[in-house]
Tab-separated table of C-alpha atoms in Angstrom:
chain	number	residue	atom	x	y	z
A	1	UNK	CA	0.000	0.000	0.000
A	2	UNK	CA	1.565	3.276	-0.840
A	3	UNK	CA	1.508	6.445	1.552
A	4	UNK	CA	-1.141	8.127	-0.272
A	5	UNK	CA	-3.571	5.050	0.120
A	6	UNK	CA	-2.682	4.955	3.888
A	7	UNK	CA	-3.950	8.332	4.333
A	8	UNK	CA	-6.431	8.201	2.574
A	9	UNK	CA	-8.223	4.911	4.550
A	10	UNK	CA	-10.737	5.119	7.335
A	11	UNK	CA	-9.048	5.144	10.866
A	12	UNK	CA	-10.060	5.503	14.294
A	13	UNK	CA	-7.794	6.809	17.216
A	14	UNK	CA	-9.243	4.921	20.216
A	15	UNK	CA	-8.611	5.649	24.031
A	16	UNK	CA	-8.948	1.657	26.125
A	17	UNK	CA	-8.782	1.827	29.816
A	18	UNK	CA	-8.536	-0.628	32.066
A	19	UNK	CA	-6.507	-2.869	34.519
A	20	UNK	CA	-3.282	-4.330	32.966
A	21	UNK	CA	-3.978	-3.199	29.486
A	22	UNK	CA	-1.215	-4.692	28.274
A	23	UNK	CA	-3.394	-8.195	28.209
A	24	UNK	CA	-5.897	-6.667	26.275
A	25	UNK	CA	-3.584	-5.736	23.834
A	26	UNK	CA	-2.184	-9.034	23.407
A	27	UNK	CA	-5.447	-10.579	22.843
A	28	UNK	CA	-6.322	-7.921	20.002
A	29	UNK	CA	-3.099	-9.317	18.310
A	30	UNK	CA	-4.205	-12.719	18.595
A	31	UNK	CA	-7.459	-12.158	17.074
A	32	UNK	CA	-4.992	-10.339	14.116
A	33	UNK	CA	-6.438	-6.937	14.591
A	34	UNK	CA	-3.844	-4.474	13.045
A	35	UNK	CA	-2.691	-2.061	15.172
A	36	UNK	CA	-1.169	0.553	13.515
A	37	UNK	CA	0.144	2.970	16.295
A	38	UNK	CA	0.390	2.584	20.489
A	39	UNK	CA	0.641	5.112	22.661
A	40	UNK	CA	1.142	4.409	26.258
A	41	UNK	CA	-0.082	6.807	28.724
A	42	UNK	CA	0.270	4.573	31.590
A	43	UNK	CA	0.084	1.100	32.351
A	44	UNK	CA	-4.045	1.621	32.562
A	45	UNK	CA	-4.484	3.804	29.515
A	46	UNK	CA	-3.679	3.540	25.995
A	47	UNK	CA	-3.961	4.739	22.529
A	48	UNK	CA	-4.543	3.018	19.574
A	49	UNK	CA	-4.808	3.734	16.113
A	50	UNK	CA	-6.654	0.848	13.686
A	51	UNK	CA	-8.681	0.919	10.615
A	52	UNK	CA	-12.320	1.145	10.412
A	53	UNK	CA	-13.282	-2.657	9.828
A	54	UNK	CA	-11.818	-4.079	12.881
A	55	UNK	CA	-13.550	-1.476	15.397
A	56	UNK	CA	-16.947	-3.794	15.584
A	57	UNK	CA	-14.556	-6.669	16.202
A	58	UNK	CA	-12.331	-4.472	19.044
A	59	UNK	CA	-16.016	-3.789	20.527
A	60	UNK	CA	-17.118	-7.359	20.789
A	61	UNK	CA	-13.508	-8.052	22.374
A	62	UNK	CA	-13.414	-5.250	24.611
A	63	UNK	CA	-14.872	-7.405	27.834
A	64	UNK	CA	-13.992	-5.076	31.028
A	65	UNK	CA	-12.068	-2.377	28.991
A	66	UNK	CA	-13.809	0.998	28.159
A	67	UNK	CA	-13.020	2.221	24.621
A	68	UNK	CA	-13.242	6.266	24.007
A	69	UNK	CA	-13.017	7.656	20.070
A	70	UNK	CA	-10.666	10.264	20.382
A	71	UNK	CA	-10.063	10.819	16.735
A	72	UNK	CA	-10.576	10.130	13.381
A	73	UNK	CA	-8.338	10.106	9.911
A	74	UNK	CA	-8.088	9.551	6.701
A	75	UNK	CA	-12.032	9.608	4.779
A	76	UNK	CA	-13.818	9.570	8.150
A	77	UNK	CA	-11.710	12.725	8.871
A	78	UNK	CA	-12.984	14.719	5.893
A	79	UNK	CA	-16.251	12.882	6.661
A	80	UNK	CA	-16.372	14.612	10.025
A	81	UNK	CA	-15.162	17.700	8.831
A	82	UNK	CA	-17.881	17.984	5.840
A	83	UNK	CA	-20.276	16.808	8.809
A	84	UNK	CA	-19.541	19.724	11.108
A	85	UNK	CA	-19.167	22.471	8.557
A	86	UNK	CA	-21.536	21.359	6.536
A	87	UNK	CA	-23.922	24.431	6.412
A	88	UNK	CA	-20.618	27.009	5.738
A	89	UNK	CA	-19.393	24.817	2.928
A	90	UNK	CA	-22.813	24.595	1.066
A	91	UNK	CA	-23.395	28.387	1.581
A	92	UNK	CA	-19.958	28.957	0.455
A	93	UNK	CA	-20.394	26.495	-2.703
A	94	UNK	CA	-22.746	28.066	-3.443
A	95	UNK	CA	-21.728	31.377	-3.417
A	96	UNK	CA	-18.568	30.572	-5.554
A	97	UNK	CA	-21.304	28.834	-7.748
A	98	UNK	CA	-23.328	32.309	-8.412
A	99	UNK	CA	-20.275	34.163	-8.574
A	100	UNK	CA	-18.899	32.192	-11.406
A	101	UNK	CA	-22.767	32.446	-12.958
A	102	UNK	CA	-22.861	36.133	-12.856
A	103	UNK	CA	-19.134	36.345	-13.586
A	104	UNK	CA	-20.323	34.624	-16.812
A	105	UNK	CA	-23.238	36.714	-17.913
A	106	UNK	CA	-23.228	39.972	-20.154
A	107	UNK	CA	-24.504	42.644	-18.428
A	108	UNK	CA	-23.584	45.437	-20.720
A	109	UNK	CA	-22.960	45.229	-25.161
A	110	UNK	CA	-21.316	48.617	-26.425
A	111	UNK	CA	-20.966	49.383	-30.051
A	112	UNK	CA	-18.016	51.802	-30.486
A	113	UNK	CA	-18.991	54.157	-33.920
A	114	UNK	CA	-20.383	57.405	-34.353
A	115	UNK	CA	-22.958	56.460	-36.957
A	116	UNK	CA	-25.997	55.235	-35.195
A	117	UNK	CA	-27.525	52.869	-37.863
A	118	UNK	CA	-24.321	51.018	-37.701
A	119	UNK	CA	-24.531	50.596	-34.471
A	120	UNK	CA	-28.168	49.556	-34.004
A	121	UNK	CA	-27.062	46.878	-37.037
A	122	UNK	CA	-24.874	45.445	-35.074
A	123	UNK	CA	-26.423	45.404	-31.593
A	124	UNK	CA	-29.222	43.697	-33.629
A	125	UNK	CA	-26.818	41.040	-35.540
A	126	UNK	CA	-24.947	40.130	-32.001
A	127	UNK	CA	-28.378	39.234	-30.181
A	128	UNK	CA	-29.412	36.969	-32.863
A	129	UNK	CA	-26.086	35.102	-31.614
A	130	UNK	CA	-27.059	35.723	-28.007
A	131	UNK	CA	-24.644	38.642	-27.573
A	132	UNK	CA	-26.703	40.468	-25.232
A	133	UNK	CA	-27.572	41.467	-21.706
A	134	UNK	CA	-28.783	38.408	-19.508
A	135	UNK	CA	-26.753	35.956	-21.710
A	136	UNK	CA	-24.010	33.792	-21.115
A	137	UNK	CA	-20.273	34.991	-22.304
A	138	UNK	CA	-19.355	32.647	-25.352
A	139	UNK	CA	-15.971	31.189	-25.504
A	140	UNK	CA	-12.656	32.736	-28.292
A	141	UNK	CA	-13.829	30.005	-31.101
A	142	UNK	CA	-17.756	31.134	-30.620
A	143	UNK	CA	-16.887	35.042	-31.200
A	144	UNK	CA	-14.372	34.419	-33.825
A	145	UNK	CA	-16.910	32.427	-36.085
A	146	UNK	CA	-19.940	35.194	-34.680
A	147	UNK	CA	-17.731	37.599	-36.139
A	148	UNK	CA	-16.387	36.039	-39.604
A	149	UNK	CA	-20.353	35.534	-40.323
A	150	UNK	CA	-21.549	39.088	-39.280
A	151	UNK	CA	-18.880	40.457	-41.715
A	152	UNK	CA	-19.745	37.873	-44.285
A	153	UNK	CA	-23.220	38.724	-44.401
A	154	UNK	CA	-22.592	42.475	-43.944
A	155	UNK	CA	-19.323	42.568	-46.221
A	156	UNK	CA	-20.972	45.815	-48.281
A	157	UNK	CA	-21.435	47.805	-44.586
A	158	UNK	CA	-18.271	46.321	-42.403
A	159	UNK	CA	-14.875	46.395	-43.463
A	160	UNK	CA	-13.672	45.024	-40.156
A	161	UNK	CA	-15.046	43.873	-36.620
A	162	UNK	CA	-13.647	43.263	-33.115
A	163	UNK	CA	-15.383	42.140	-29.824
A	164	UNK	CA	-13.563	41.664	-26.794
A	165	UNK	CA	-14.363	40.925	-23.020
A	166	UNK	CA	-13.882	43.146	-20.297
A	167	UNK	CA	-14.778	41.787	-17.196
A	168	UNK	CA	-19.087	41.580	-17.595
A	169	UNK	CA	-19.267	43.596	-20.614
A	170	UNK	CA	-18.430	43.411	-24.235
A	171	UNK	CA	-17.339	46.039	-26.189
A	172	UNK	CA	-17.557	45.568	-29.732
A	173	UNK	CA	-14.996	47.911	-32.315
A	174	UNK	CA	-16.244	48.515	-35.655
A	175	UNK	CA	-14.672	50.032	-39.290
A	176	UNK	CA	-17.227	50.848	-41.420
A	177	UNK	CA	-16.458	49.840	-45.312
A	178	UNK	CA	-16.422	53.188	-47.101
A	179	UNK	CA	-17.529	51.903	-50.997
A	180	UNK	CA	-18.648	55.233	-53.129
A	181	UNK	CA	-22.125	54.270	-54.587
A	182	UNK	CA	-21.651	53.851	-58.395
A	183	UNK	CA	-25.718	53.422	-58.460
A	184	UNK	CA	-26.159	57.374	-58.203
A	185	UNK	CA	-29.598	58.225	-60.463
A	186	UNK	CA	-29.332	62.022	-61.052
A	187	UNK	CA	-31.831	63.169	-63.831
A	188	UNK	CA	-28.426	64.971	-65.733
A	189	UNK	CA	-25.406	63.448	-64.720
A	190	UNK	CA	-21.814	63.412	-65.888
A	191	UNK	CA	-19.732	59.920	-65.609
A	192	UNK	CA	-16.180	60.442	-63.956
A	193	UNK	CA	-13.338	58.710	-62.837
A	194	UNK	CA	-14.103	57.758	-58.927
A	195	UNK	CA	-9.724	57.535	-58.479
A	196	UNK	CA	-6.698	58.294	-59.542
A	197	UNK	CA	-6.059	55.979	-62.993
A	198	UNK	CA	-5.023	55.410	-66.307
A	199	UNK	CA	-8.071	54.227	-68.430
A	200	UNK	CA	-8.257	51.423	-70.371
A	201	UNK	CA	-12.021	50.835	-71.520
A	202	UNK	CA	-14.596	53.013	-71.673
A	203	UNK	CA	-18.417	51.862	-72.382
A	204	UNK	CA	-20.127	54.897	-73.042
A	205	UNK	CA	-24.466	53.969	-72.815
A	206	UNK	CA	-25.171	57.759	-73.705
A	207	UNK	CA	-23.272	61.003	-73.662
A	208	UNK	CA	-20.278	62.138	-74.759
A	209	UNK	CA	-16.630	60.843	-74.584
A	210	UNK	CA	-14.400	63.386	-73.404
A	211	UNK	CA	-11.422	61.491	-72.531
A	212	UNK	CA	-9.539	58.529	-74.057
A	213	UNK	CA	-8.036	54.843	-73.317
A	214	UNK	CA	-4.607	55.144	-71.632
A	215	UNK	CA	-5.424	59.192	-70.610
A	216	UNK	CA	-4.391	59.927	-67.079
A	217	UNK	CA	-7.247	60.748	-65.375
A	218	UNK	CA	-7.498	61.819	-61.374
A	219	UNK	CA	-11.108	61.634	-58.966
A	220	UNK	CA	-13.279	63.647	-60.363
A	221	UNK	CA	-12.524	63.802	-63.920
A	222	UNK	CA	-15.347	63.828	-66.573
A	223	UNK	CA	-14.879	60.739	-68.526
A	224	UNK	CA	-18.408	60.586	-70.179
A	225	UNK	CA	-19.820	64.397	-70.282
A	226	UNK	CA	-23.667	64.862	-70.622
A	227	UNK	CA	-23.584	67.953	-72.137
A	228	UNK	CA	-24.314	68.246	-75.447
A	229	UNK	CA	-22.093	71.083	-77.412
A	230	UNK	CA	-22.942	72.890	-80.403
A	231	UNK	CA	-19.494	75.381	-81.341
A	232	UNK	CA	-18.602	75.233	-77.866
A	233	UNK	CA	-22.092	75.942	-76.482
A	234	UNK	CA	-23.989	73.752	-74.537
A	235	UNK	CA	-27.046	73.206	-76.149
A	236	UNK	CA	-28.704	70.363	-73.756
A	237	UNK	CA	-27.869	68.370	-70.805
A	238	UNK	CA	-28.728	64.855	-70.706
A	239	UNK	CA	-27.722	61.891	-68.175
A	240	UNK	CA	-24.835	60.127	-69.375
A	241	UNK	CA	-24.443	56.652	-68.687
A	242	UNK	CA	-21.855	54.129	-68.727
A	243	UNK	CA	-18.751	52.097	-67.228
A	244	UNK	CA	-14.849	53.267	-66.547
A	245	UNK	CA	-11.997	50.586	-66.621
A	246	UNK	CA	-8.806	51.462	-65.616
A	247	UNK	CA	-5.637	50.896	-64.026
A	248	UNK	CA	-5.281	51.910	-60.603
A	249	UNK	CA	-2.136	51.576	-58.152
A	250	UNK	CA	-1.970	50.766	-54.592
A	251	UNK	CA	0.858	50.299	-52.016
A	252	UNK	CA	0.424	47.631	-49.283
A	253	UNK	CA	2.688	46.632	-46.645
A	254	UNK	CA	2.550	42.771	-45.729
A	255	UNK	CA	4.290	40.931	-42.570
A	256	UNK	CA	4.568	36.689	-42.794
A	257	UNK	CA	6.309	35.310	-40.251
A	258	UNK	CA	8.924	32.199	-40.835
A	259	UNK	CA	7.446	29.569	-38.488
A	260	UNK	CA	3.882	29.468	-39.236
A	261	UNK	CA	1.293	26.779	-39.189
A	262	UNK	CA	-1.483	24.658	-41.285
A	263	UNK	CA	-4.695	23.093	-39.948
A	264	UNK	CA	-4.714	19.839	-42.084
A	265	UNK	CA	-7.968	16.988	-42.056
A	266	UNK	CA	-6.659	13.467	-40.729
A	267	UNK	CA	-10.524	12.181	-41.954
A	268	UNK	CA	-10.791	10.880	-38.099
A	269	UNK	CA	-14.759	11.663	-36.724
A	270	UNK	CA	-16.172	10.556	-33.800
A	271	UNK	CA	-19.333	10.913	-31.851
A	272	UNK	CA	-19.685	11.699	-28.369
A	273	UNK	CA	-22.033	13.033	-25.730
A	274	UNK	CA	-21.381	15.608	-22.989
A	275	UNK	CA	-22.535	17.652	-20.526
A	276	UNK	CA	-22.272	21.515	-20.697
A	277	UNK	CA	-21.962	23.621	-17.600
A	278	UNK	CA	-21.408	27.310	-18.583
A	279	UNK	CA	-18.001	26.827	-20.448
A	280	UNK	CA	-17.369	23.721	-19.447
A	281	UNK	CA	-17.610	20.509	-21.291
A	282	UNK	CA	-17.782	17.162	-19.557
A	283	UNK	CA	-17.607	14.217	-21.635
A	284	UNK	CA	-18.745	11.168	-21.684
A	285	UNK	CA	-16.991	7.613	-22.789
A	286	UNK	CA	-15.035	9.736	-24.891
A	287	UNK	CA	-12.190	6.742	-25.511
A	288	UNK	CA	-11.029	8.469	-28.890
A	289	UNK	CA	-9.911	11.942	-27.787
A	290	UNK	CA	-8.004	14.210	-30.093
A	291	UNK	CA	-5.575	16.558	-29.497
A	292	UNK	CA	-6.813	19.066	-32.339
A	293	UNK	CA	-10.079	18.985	-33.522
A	294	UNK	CA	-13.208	21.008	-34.888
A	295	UNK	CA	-16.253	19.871	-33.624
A	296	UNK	CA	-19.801	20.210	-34.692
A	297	UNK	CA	-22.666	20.157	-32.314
A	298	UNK	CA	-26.346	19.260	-31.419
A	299	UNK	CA	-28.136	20.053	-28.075
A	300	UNK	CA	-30.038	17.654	-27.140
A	301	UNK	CA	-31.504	18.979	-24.159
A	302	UNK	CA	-31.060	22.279	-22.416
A	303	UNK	CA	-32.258	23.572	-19.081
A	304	UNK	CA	-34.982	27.018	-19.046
A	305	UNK	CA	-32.898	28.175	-16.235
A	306	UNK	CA	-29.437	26.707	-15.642
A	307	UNK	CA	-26.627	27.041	-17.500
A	308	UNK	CA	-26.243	23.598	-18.198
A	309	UNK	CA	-26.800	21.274	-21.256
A	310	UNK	CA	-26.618	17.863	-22.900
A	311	UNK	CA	-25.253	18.038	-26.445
A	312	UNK	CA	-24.154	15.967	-28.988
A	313	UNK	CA	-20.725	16.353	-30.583
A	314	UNK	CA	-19.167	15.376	-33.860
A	315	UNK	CA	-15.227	15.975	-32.999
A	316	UNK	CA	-13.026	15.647	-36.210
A	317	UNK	CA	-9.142	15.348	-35.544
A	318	UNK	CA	-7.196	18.295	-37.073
A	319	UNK	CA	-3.484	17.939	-37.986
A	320	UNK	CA	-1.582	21.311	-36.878
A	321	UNK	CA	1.640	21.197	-38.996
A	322	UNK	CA	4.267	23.577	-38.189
A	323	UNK	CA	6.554	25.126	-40.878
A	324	UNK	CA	10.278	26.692	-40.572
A	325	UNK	CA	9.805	29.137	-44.023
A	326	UNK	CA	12.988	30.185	-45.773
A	327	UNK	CA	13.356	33.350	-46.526
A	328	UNK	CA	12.401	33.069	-50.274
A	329	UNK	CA	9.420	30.930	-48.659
A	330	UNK	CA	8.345	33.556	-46.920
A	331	UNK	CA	8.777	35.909	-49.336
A	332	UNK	CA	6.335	33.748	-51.724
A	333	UNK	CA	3.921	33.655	-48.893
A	334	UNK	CA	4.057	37.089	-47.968
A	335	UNK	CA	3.617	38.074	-51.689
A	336	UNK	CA	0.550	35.542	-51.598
A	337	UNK	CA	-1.164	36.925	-49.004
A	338	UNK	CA	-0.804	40.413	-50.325
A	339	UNK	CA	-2.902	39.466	-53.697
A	340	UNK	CA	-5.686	37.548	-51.527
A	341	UNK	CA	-5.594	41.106	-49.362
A	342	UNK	CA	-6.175	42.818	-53.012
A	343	UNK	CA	-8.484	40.565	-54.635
A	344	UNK	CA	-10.854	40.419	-51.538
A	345	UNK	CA	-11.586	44.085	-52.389
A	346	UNK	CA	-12.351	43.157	-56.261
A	347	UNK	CA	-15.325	42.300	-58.113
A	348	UNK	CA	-15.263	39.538	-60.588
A	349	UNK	CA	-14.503	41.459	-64.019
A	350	UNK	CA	-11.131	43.335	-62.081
A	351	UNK	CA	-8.177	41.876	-61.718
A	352	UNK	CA	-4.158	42.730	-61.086
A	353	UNK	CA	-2.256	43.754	-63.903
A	354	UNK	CA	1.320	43.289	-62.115
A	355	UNK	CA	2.745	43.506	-58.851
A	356	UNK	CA	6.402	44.298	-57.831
A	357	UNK	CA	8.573	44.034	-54.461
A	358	UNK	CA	9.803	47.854	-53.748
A	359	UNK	CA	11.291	46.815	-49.947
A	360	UNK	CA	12.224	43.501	-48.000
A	361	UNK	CA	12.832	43.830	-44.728
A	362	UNK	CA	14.042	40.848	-42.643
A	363	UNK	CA	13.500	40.650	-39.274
A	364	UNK	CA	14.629	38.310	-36.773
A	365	UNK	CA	10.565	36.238	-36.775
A	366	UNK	CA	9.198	37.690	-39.545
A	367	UNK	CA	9.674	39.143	-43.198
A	368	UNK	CA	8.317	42.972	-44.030
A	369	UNK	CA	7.667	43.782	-48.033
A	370	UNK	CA	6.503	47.042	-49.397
A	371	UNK	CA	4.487	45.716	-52.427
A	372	UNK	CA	3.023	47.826	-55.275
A	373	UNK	CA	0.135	46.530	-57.403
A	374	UNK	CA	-1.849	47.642	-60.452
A	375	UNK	CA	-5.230	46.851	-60.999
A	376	UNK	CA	-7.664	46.767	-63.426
A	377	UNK	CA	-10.862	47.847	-61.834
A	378	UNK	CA	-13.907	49.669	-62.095
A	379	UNK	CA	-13.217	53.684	-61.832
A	380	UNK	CA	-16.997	54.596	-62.403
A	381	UNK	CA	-18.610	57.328	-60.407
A	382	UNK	CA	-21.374	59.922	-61.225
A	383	UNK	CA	-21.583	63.558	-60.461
A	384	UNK	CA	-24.701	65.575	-60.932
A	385	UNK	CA	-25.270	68.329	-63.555
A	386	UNK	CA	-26.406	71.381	-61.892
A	387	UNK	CA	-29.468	73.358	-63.688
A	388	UNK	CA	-28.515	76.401	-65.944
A	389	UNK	CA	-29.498	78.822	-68.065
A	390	UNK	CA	-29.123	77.477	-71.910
A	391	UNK	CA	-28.369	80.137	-74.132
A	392	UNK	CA	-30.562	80.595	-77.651
């Protein structure tokens, strides 16, 4: 039996008195009772310490000797103790048990932007995920996907979203996406270049043509006029229509670092059931645990007022693979991840013309490049014509 295990068993300190104890002591032995400390107080009184099972036996062997509990150890020790202090360790359970309840609720949701519809959007969009007042905190992987579909299904409105935890409240950061309406419908209207660009097709529906392919052409600039000229006087104004192509250029800075990582699919699935208690998970015969996984999941039954579940999970085992990049490698990836960071912003008839490295900067964990791009996008914008006087 190892120490721990001796601890751990049910013992009882008993007090014997009585006339020549020693006798009585040499009886217990011969009846193999296991004696597992004596103390002599004098040659009436002793102390002995033996386990739980043989104190019925040391009772019906006890004849003229008086046997007094002084103590107890091991389990009957924390027994007694639970026993006596019962009352102050429920209250207290339970207190620790509300405390981490309330510590886990939302009490307060602020939306950080000046523009009010934005932020009524979003305090709407968060409570349909239970981001709201009298709800339970969700866990990092619950906010990050909350967050990837809010900006998926507001990608037009919300360039970029943060929501982070402080203490019982969440406070939610917000860009809006600044895109310049192409869809103006003024009555009279001329079309113009929306940026800085080169142009490289025009498609003019009605108006005039006022500048050509491969003109330099800055924000603002008519590209499609709709006035109509006759010897340099306008002789009617009419709403031009049409589309601008043309070459645009943009500077990005993009950081990889040279160890990095990939989530890869073993094909490994299991199913398993657990119980949820706030952010806990407790599960149950799980023999085929993973170390990385995804996991998709079912509730099967959920309490009206606890914080407590029973769900059904579909775990499948993820491979993280780590990678020690070169630097060309990370070059490569760094120049990768700058054309996903400009195609995300295009439409599906624009596209990059070129790209070229103008810095690399190497740093001890990472790799810095200054990248320049040109694009062929869509450089349409309107601009109203304002009323005037037509000369005769």
């Amino acid at each position: 039996m190892n120490n721990i295990e001796y601890k751990l068993k049910s013992k009882i300190r008993i007090k014997v008195t009585g006339r020549k104890v020693e006798y009585f002591l040499k009886r217990l032995m011969s009846y193999k009772i296991e004696l597992l400390d004596i103390k002599v107080i004098n040659s009436k009184e002793v102390i002995l310490l033996i386990y739980k099972r043989d104190y019925e036996r040391l009772e019906q062997l006890k004849s003229i000797y008086e046997l007094e509990i002084v103590n107890y150890e091991g389990i009957l020790k924390l027994k007694q103790i639970i026993n006596i202090n019962k009352f102050i360790i429920l209250f207290s359970l339970l207190g620790l048990a509300i405390l981490i309840f309330l510590s886990n609720i939302i009490f307060k949701v602020e939306v950080v932007h000046n523009d009010k519809s934005i932020r009524t959007l979003l305090i709407k969009e968060l409570a349909n995920y239970e981001i709201e007042p009298k709800k339970l905190k969700k866990s990092f992987k619950e906010i990050e996907k909350i967050k990837k579909k809010i900006l998926e299904k507001h990608r037009e409105k919300i360039e970029w979203l943060e929501i982070e935890n402080i203490g019982t409240k969440y406070i939610v950061k917000v860009e809006e996406r600044k895109i310049i309406d192409i869809k103006k419908d003024y009555i009279k209207q001329n079309v113009v270049a929306k940026k800085s660009a080169i142009i490289k097709k025009v498609f003019a529906k009605n108006g005039v043509i006022v500048k050509n392919v491969d003109d330099y052409v800055k924000a603002g600039d008519v590209i499609i006029s709709g006035e109509i000229l006759l010897n340099e006087t306008i002789k009617d104004t009419i709403k031009a229509e049409g589309e601008i192509f043309g070459e645009v250029w943009y500077n990005i800075k993009v950081e990889y670092p040279y160890i990095y990582s990939e989530k890869k699919m073993t094909g490994k699935k299991n199913n398993v059931f657990a119980i949820k208690f706030l952010n806990k998970t407790l599960e149950l015969f799980n023999f085929n645990k993973y170390k990385d996984k995804i996991i998709d999941e079912e509730i099967l039954l959920n309490h009206i007022f606890l914080p407590i579940s029973f769900v059904k999970q579909k775990p499948k085992e993820i491979e993280i693979i780590e990678y020690v990049a070169t630097e060309e490698e990370a070059i490569n990836k760094a120049l990768e991840k700058g054309r996903m960071q400009i195609k995300s912003q295009l439409n599906d008839n624009e596209y990059i013309i070129s790209e070229k490295q103008l810095k690399v900067d190497i740093k001890e964990s990472k790799i810095v490049l200054d990248i320049f791009y040109a694009v062929y996008e869509n450089i349409t914008d309107y601009m109203e014509i304002k009323e005037q006087v037509l000369e005769e």
